[in-house]
Coordinates of C-alpha atoms and ligand atoms in Angstrom, one line a residue:
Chain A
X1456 CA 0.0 0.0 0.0
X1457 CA 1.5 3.1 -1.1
X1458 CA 0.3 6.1 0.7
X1459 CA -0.4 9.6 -1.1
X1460 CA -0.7 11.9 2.5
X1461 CA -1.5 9.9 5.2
X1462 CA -5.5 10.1 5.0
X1463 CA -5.2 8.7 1.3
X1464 CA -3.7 5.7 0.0
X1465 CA -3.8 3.5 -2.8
X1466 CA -4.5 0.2 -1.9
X1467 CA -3.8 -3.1 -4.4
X1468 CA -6.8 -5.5 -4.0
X1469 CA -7.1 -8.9 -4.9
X1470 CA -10.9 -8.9 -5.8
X1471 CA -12.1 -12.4 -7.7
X1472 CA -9.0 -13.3 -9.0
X1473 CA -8.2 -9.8 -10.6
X1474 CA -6.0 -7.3 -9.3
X1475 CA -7.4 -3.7 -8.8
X1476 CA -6.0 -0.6 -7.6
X1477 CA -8.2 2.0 -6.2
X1478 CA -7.3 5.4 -4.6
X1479 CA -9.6 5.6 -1.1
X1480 CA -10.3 7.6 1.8
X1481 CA -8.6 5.9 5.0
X1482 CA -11.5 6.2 6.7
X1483 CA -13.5 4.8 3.9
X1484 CA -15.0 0.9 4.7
X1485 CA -14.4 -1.8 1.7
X1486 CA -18.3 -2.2 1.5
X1487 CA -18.3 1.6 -0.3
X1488 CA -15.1 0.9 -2.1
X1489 CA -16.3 -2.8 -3.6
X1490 CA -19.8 -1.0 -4.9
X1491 CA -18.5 2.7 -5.3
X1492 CA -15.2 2.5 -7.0
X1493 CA -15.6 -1.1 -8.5
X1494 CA -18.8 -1.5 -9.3
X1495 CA -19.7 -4.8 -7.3
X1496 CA -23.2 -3.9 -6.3
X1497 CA -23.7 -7.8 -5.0
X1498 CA -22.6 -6.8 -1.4
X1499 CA -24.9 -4.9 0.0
X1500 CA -25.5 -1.8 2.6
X1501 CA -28.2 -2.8 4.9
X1502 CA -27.5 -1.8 8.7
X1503 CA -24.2 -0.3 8.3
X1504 CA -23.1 -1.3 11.6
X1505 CA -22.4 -5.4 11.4
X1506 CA -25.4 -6.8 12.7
X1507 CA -27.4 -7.6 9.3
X1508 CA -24.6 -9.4 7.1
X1509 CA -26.3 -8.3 4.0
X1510 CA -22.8 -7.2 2.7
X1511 CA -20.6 -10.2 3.4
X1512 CA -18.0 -11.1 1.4
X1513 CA -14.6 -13.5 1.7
X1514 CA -11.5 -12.2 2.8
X1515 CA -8.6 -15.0 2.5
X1516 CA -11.9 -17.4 2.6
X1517 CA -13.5 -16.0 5.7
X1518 CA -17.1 -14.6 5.6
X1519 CA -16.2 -10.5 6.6
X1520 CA -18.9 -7.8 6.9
X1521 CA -17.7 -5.7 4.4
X1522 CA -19.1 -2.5 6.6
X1523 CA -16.4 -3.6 9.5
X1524 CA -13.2 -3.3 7.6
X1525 CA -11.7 -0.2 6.4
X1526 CA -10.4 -1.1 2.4
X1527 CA -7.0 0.0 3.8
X1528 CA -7.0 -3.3 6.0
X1529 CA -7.5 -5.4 3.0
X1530 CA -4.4 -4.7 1.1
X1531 CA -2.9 -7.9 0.0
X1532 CA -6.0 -10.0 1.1
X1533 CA -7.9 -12.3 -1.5
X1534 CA -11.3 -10.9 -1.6
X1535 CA -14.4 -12.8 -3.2
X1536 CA -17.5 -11.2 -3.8
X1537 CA -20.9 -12.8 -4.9
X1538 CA -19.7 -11.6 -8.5
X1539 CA -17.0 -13.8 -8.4
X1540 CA -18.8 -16.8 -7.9
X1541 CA -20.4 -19.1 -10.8
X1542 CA -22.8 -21.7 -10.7
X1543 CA -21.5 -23.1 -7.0
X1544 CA -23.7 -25.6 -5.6
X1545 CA -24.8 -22.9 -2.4
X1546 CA -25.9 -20.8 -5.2
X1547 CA -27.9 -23.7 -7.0
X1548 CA -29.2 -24.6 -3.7
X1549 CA -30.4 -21.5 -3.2
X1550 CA -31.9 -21.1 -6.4
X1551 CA -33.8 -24.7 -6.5
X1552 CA -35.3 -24.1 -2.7
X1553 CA -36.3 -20.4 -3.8
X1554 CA -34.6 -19.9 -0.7
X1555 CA -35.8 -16.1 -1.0
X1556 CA -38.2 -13.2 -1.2
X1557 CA -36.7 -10.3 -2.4
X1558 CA -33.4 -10.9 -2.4
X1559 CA -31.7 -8.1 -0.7
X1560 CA -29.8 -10.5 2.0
X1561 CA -29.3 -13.7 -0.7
X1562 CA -25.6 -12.2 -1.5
X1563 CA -24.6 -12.3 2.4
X1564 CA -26.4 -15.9 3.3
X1565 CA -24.5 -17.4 0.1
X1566 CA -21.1 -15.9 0.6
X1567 CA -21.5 -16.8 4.2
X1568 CA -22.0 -20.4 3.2
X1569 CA -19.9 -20.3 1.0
X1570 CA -17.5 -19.4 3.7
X1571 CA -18.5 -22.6 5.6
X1572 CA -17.4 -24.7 2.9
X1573 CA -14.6 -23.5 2.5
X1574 CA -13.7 -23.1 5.9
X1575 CA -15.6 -26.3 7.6
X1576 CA -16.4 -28.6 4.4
X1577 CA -18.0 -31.2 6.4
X1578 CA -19.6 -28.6 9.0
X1579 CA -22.6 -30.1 11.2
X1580 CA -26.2 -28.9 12.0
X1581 CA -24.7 -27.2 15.2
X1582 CA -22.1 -25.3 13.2
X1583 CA -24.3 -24.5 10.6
X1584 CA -27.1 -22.8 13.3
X1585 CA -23.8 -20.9 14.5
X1586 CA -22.8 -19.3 11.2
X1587 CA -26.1 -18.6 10.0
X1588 CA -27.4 -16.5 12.9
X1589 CA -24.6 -14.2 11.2
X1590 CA -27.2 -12.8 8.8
X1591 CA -31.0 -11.7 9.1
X1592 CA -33.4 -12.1 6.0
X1593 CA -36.2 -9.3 6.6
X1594 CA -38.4 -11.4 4.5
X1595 CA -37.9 -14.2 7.0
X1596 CA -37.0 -16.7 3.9
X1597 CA -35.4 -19.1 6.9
X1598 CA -37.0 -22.0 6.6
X1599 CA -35.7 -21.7 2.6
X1600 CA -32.5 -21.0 3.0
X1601 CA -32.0 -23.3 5.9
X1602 CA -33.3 -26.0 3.6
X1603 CA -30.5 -24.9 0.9
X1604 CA -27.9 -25.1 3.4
X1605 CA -28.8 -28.3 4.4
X1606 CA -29.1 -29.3 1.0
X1607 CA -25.7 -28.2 0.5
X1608 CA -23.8 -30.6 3.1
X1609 CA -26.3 -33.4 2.7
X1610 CA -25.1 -33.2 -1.1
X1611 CA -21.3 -33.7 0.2
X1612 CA -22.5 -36.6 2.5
X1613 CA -23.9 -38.4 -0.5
X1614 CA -20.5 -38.1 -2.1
X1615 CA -19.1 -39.4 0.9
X1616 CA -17.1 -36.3 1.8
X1617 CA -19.3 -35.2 4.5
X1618 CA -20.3 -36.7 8.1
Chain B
X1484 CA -19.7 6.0 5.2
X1485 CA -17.6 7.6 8.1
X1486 CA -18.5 11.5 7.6
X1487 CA -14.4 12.5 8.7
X1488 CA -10.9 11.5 7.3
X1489 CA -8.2 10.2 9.5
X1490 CA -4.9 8.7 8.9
X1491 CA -4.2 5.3 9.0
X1492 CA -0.8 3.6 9.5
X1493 CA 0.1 0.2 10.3
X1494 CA 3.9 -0.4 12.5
X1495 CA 4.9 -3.5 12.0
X1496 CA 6.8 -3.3 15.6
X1497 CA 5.5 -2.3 19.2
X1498 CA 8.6 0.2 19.3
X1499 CA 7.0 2.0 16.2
X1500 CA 3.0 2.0 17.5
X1501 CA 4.4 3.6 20.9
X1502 CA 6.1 5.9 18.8
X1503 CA 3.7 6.6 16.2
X1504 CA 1.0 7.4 18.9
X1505 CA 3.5 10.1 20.7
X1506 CA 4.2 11.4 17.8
X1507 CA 0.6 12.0 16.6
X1508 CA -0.8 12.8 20.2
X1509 CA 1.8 15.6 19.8
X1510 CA 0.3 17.0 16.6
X1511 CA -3.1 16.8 18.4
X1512 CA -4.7 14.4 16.1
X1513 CA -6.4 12.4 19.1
X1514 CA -4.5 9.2 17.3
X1515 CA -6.7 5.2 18.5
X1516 CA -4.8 1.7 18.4
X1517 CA -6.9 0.1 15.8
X1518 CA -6.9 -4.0 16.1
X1519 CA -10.2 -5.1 14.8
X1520 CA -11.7 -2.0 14.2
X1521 CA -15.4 -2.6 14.7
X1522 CA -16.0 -0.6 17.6
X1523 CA -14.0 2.1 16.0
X1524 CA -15.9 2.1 12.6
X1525 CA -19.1 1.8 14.2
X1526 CA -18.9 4.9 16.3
X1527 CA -17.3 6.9 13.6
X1528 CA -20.0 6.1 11.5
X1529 CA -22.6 7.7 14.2
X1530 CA -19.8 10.8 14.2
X1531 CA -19.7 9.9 18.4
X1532 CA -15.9 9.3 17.8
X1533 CA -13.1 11.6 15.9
X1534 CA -9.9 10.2 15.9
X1535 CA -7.4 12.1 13.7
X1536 CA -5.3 8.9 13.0
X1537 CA -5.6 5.2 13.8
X1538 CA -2.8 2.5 14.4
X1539 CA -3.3 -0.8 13.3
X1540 CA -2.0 -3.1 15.7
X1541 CA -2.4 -6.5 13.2
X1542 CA 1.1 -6.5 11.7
X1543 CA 2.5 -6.3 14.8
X1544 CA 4.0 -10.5 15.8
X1545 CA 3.3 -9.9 19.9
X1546 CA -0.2 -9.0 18.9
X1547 CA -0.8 -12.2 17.2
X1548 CA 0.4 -14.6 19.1
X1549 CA -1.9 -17.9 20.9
X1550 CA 0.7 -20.0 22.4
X1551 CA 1.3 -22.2 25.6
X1552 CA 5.1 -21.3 26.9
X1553 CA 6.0 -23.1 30.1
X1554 CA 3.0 -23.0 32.4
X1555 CA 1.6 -19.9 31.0
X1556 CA -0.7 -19.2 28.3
X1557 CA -0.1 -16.4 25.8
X1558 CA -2.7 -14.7 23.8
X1559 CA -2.2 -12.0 21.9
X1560 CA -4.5 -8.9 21.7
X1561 CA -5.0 -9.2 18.1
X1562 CA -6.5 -13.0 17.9
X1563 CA -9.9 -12.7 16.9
X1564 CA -12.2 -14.0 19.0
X1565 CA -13.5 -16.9 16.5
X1566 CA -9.4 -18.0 16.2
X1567 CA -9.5 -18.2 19.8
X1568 CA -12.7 -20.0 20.1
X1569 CA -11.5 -22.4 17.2
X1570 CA -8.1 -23.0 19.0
X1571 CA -9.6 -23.6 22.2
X1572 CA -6.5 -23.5 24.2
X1573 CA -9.1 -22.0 27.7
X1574 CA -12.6 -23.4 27.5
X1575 CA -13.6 -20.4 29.4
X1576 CA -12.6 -17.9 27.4
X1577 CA -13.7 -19.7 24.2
X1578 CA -17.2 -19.8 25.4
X1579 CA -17.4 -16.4 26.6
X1580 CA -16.1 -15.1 23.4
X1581 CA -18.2 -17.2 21.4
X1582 CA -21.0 -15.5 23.1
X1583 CA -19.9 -12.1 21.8
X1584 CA -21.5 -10.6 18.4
X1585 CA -22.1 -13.2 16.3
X1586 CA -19.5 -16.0 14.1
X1587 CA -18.5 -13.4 11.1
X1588 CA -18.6 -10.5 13.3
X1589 CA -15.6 -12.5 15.5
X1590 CA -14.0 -12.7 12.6
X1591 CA -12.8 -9.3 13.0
X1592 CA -13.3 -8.4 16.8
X1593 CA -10.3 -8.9 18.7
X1594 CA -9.8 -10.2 22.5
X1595 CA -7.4 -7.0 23.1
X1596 CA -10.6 -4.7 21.3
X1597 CA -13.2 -6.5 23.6
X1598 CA -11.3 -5.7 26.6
X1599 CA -10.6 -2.2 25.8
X1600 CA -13.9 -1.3 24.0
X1601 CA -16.3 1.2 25.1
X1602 CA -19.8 -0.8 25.3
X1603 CA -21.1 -2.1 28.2
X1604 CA -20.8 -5.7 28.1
X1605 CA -17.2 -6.1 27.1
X1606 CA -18.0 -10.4 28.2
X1607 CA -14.2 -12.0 27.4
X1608 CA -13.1 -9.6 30.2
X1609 CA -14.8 -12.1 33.0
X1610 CA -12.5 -15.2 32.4
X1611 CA -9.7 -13.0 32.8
X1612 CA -11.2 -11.5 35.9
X1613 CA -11.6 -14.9 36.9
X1614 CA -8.5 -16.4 36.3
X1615 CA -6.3 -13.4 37.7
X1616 CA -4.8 -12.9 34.0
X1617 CA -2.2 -10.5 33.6
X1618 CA -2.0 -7.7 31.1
X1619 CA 1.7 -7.2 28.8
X1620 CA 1.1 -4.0 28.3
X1621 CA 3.5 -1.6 25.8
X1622 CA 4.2 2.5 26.4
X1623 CA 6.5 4.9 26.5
X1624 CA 8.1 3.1 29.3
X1625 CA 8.8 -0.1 27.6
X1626 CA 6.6 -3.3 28.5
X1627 CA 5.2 -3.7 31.8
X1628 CA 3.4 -7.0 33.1
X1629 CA 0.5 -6.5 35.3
X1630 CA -2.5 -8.2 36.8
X1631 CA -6.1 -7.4 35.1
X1632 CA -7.4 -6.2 38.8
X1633 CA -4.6 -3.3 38.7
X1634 CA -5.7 -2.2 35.2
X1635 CA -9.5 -2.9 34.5
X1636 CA -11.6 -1.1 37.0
X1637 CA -14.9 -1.3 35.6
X1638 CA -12.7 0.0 32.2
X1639 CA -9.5 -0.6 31.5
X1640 CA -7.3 2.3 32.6
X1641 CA -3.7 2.5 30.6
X1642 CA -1.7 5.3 31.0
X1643 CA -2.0 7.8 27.4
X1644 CA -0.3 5.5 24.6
X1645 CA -0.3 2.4 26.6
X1646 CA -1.6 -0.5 24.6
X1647 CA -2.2 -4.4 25.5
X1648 CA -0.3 -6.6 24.1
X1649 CA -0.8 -10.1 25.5
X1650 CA -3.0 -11.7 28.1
X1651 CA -1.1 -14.5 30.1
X1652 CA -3.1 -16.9 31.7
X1653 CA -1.8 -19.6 34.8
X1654 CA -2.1 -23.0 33.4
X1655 CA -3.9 -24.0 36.3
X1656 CA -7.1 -22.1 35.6
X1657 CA -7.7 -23.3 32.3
X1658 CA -8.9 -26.6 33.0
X1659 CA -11.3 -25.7 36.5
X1660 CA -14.5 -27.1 35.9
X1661 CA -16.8 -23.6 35.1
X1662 CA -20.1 -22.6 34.3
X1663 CA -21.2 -20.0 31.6
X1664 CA -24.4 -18.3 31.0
X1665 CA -25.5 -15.4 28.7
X1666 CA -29.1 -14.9 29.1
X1667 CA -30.3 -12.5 26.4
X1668 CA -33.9 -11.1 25.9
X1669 CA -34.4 -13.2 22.6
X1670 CA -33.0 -15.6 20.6
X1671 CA -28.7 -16.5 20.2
X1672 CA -27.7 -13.4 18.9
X1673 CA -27.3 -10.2 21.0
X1674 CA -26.2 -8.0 23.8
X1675 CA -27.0 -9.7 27.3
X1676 CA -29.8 -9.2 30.5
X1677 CA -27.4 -11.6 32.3
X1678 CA -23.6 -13.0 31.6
X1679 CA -22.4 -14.9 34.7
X1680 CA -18.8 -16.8 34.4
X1681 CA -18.4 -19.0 37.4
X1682 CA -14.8 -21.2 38.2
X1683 CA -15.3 -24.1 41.0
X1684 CA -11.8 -23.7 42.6
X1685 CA -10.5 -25.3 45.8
X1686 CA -14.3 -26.0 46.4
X1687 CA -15.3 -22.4 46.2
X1688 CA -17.3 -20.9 43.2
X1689 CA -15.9 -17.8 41.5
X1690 CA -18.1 -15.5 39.8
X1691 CA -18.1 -12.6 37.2
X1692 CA -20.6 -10.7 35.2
X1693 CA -21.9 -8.5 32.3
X1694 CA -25.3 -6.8 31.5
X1695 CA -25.8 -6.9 35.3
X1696 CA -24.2 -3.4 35.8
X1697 CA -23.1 -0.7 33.5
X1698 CA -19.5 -2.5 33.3
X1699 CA -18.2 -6.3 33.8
X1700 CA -17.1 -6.9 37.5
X1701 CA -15.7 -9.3 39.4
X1702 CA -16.8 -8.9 43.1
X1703 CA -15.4 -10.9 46.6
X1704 CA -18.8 -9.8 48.5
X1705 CA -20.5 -11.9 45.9
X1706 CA -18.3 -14.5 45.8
X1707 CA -18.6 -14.5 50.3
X1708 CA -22.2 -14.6 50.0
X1709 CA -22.5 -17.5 47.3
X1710 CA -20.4 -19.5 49.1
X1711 CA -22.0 -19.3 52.7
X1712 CA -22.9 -23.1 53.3
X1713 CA -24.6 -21.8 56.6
X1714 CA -27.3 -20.2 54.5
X1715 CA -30.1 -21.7 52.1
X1716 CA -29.5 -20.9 48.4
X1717 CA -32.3 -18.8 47.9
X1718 CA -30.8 -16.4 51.2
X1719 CA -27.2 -16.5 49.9
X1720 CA -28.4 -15.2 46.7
X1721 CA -30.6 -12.5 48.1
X1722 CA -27.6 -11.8 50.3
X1723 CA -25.2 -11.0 47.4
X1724 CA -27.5 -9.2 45.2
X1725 CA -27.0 -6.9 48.4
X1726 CA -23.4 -6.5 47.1
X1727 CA -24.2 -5.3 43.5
X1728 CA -21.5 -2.7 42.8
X1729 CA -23.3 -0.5 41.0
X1730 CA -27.1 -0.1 40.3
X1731 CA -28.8 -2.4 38.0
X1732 CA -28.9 -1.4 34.4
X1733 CA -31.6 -0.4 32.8
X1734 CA -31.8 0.0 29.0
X1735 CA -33.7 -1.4 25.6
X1736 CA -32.0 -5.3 27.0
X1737 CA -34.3 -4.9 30.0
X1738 CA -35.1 -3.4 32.8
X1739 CA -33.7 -3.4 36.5
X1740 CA -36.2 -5.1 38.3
X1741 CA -36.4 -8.0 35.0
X1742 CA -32.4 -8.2 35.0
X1743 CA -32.8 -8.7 38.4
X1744 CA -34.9 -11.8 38.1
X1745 CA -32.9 -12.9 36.0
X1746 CA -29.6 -12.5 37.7
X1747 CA -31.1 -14.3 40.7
X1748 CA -31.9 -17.6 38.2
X1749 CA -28.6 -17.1 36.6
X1750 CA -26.5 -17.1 40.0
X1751 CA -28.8 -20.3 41.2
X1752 CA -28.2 -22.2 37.9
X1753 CA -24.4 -21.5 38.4
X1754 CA -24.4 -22.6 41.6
X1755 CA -26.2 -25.9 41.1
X1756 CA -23.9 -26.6 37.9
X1757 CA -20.8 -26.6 39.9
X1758 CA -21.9 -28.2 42.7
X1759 CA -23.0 -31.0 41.1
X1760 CA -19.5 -30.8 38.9
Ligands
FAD2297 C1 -22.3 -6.5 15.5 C2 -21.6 -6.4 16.8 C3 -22.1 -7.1 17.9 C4 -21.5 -7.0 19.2 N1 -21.9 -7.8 20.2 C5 -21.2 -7.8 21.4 C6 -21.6 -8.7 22.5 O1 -22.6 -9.4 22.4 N2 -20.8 -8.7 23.6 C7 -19.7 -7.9 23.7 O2 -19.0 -7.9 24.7 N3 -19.4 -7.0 22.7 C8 -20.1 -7.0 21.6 N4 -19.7 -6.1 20.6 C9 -18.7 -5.1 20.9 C10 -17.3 -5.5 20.5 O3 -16.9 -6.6 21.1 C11 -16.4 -4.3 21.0 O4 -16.9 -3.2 20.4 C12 -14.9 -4.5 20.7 O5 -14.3 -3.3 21.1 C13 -14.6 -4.6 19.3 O6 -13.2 -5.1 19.2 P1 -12.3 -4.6 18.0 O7 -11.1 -5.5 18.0 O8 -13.1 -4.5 16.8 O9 -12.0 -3.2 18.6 P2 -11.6 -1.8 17.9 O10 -12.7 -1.2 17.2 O11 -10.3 -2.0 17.1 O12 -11.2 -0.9 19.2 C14 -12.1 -0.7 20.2 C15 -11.5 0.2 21.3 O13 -10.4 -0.5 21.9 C16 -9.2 0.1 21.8 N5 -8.2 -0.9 21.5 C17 -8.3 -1.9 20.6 N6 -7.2 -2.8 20.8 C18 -6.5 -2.3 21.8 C19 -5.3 -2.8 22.5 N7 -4.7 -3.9 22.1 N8 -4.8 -2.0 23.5 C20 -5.5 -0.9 23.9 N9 -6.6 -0.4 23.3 C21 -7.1 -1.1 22.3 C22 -9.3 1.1 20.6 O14 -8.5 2.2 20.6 C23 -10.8 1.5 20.7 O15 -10.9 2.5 21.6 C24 -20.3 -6.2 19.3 C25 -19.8 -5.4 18.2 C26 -20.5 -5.6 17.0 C27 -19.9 -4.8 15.8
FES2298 S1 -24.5 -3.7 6.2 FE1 -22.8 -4.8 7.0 S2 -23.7 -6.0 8.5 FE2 -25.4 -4.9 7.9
FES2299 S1 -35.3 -12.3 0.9 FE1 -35.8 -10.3 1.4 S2 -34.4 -9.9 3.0 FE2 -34.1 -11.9 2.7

């Protein structure tokens, strides 16, 4: 990270695979950078203030709210946003249990879980009741996406990598 | 969006953070140690903070370390409370922390952060309380070891530019048998009515709490009452709700005379869960 004065800097992300640079306010958080400077609406401002998780993304494969880091912090950090995902089986579980209303929070719960796989492939129920209280659906879709989830690891147990 | 602009700079030594905040309190720019950043965002956000500059304290080795070294563990301020709960190395701890925010959130919260934030419940503070931890704290003055009990009064209380830097822990606490309860108004997620850490300990129980008060404590008046085996439960109880430090909070959570229902249920489940332990 190479600094212009010390309240500016321009930071070198890793975002899906590419490499972007992007000149930011310190004090300005990586959700306004990923949807103001590049364009990756997916993640989404709902609370501002970490409770809703409607604008998680991955950081080096760990769910982040994207509203509690400053982009300064993610220099040098592999970040994944819902763009950068294509046809993975949390997003095909989500579609094929309609596991949604409107849609708002469907970014955070899939990056979230998406997180989980990554992070705890062969997670169980308990773990997955953990994670998932990380993000609230104001359409109250739970029962859907809880299904999806499920659906998610009970596909890995069939192929015998789960449980 | 955060309506100000501060600087930002990241040592990658505790030499340079100690020096970097002198150097910046000097200018007037009302500089923060910044480890996790949540608390510090979030209030910036609402304007209720200004700092002119923050130091990160991530790159910094100390801050990251979780390690057992002789008979002592070492955790370092910057571990994130979900590394710590993942680790495991003080059941305790890892369920208290576990009990703060919620999984992604502990991503990013810090142990250091929760001790030194400015909201009430601050919960990984009471198995330090309980366990006597001591602070490894860095200034101006070089590094100093103290207990938790000499620094966190209600808050923690450094010296201008002090910063934590490790929490050591006696290897003897982190196996007591213990009992943890966060009783929140609804559901998993959530600030607390009622935290209560308890330790069993040469056959007395050891208690802290959160949400009880308008800042964790740790209290021997409680702790004499609770373990009065000439009394029934029931009076021991009434007995040390007599010792309450401070008066009962009262806010959105619940209020004083609820929290104090609840407190009384909380202390009597503790006490049954260790004695039958
Ligand atoms: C969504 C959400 C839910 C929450 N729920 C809970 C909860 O249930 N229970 C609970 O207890 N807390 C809860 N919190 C509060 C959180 O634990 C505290 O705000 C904590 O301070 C955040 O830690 P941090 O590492 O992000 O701190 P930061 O934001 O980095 O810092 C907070 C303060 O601590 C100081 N500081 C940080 N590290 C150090 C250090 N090593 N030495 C000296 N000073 C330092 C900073 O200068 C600042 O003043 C919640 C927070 C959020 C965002
Ligand atoms: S917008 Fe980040 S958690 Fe709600
Ligand atoms: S589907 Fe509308 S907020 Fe979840």
């Amino acid at each position: 990270m190479s600094s212009f004065d010390a309240d500016h800097h321009r930071v070198e992300l890793q975002v899906n695979g590419e490499q972007r640079t992007v000149r930011v306010r310190a004090a300005e958080t990586l959700l306004y950078t990923l949807r103001h400077h590049l364009g990756l609406t997916g993640c989404k401002p709902g609370c501002n203030n970490g409770d809703c998780g409607a604008c998680t993304i991955l950081v080096d494969s760990q769910p982040m709210k994207s509203c509690l880091m400053l982009t300064v912090e993610a220099w040098g950090k592999q970040i994944t946003t819902i763009e950068g995902l294509m046809g993975t089986d949390v997003q095909r579980a989500f579609a094929e249990n309609q596991a949604f209303q409107c849609g708002y929070c469907t970014p955070g719960f899939i990056m979230n879980c998406e997180g989980l796989r990554r992070v705890h492939p062969h997670a169980n129920e308990e773990t997955v009741r953990v994670w998932l209280e990380s993000n609230i659906c104001r359409c109250t879709s739970y029962e859907e996406i809880h299904r999806a989830v499920k659906d998610v690891f009970t596909l890995h147990t069939d192929k015998g990598r789960n449980l | 969006m955060i309506p100000f602009d501060f600087e930002y700079y990241h040592p990658s030594t505790i030499q340079m953070a100690v020096d970097l905040y002198q150097h910046l309190h000097e200018q007037g720019k009302r500089p923060l140690y910044y480890a996790g950043g949540t608390e510090i965002i979030t209030f910036a956000r609402a304007n209720s903070i200004q700092p002119g500059a923050v130091i990160d304290l991530k790159s910094i080795p100390e801050c990251n370390v979780l390690a057992m070294q002789k008979d002592m563990l070492i955790i370092g301020a910057c571990v994130t409370l979900s590394a710590l709960s993942e680790a495991n190395p003080f059941p305790l701890l890892s369920r208290a922390a576990q009990g703060v925010a919620d999984q992604t959130a502990r991503n990013k919260i810090t142990l250091g952060g929760n001790i030194s934030g400015r909201i009430h419940y601050r919960e990984a503070v009471l198995p330090l309380l309980l366990a006597n931890g001591r602070m490894v704290i860095a200034g101006t003055h070089g590094i100093r070891v103290t207990s938790i009990h000499q620094v966190f009064n209600q808050e923690l209380r450094l010296a201008g530019g002090e910063f934590i830097v490790q929490v050591q822990i006696d290897r003897d606490y982190i196996s007591l048998p213990f009992a943890y309860f966060k009783k929140r108004e609804i559901g998993h997620v959530g600030y607390p009515l009622v935290t209560l850490a308890a330790f069993r300990i040469n056959h007395e129980i050891r208690t802290a709490y959160s949400g009880v008060c308008a800042f964790p404590f740790r209290s021997a008046e409680i702790d004499e009452a609770l373990n009065d085996s000439s009394l029934p439960l029931a009076a021991r109880i009434e007995l040390a709700i007599g010792h309450l430090p401070a008066p009962l909070l009262d806010n959105v959570e619940g209020s004083p005379a609820y929290r104090e229902f609840v407190l009384k249920q909380t202390m009597a489940d503790a006490v049954h869960t260790l004695e039958r332990r």
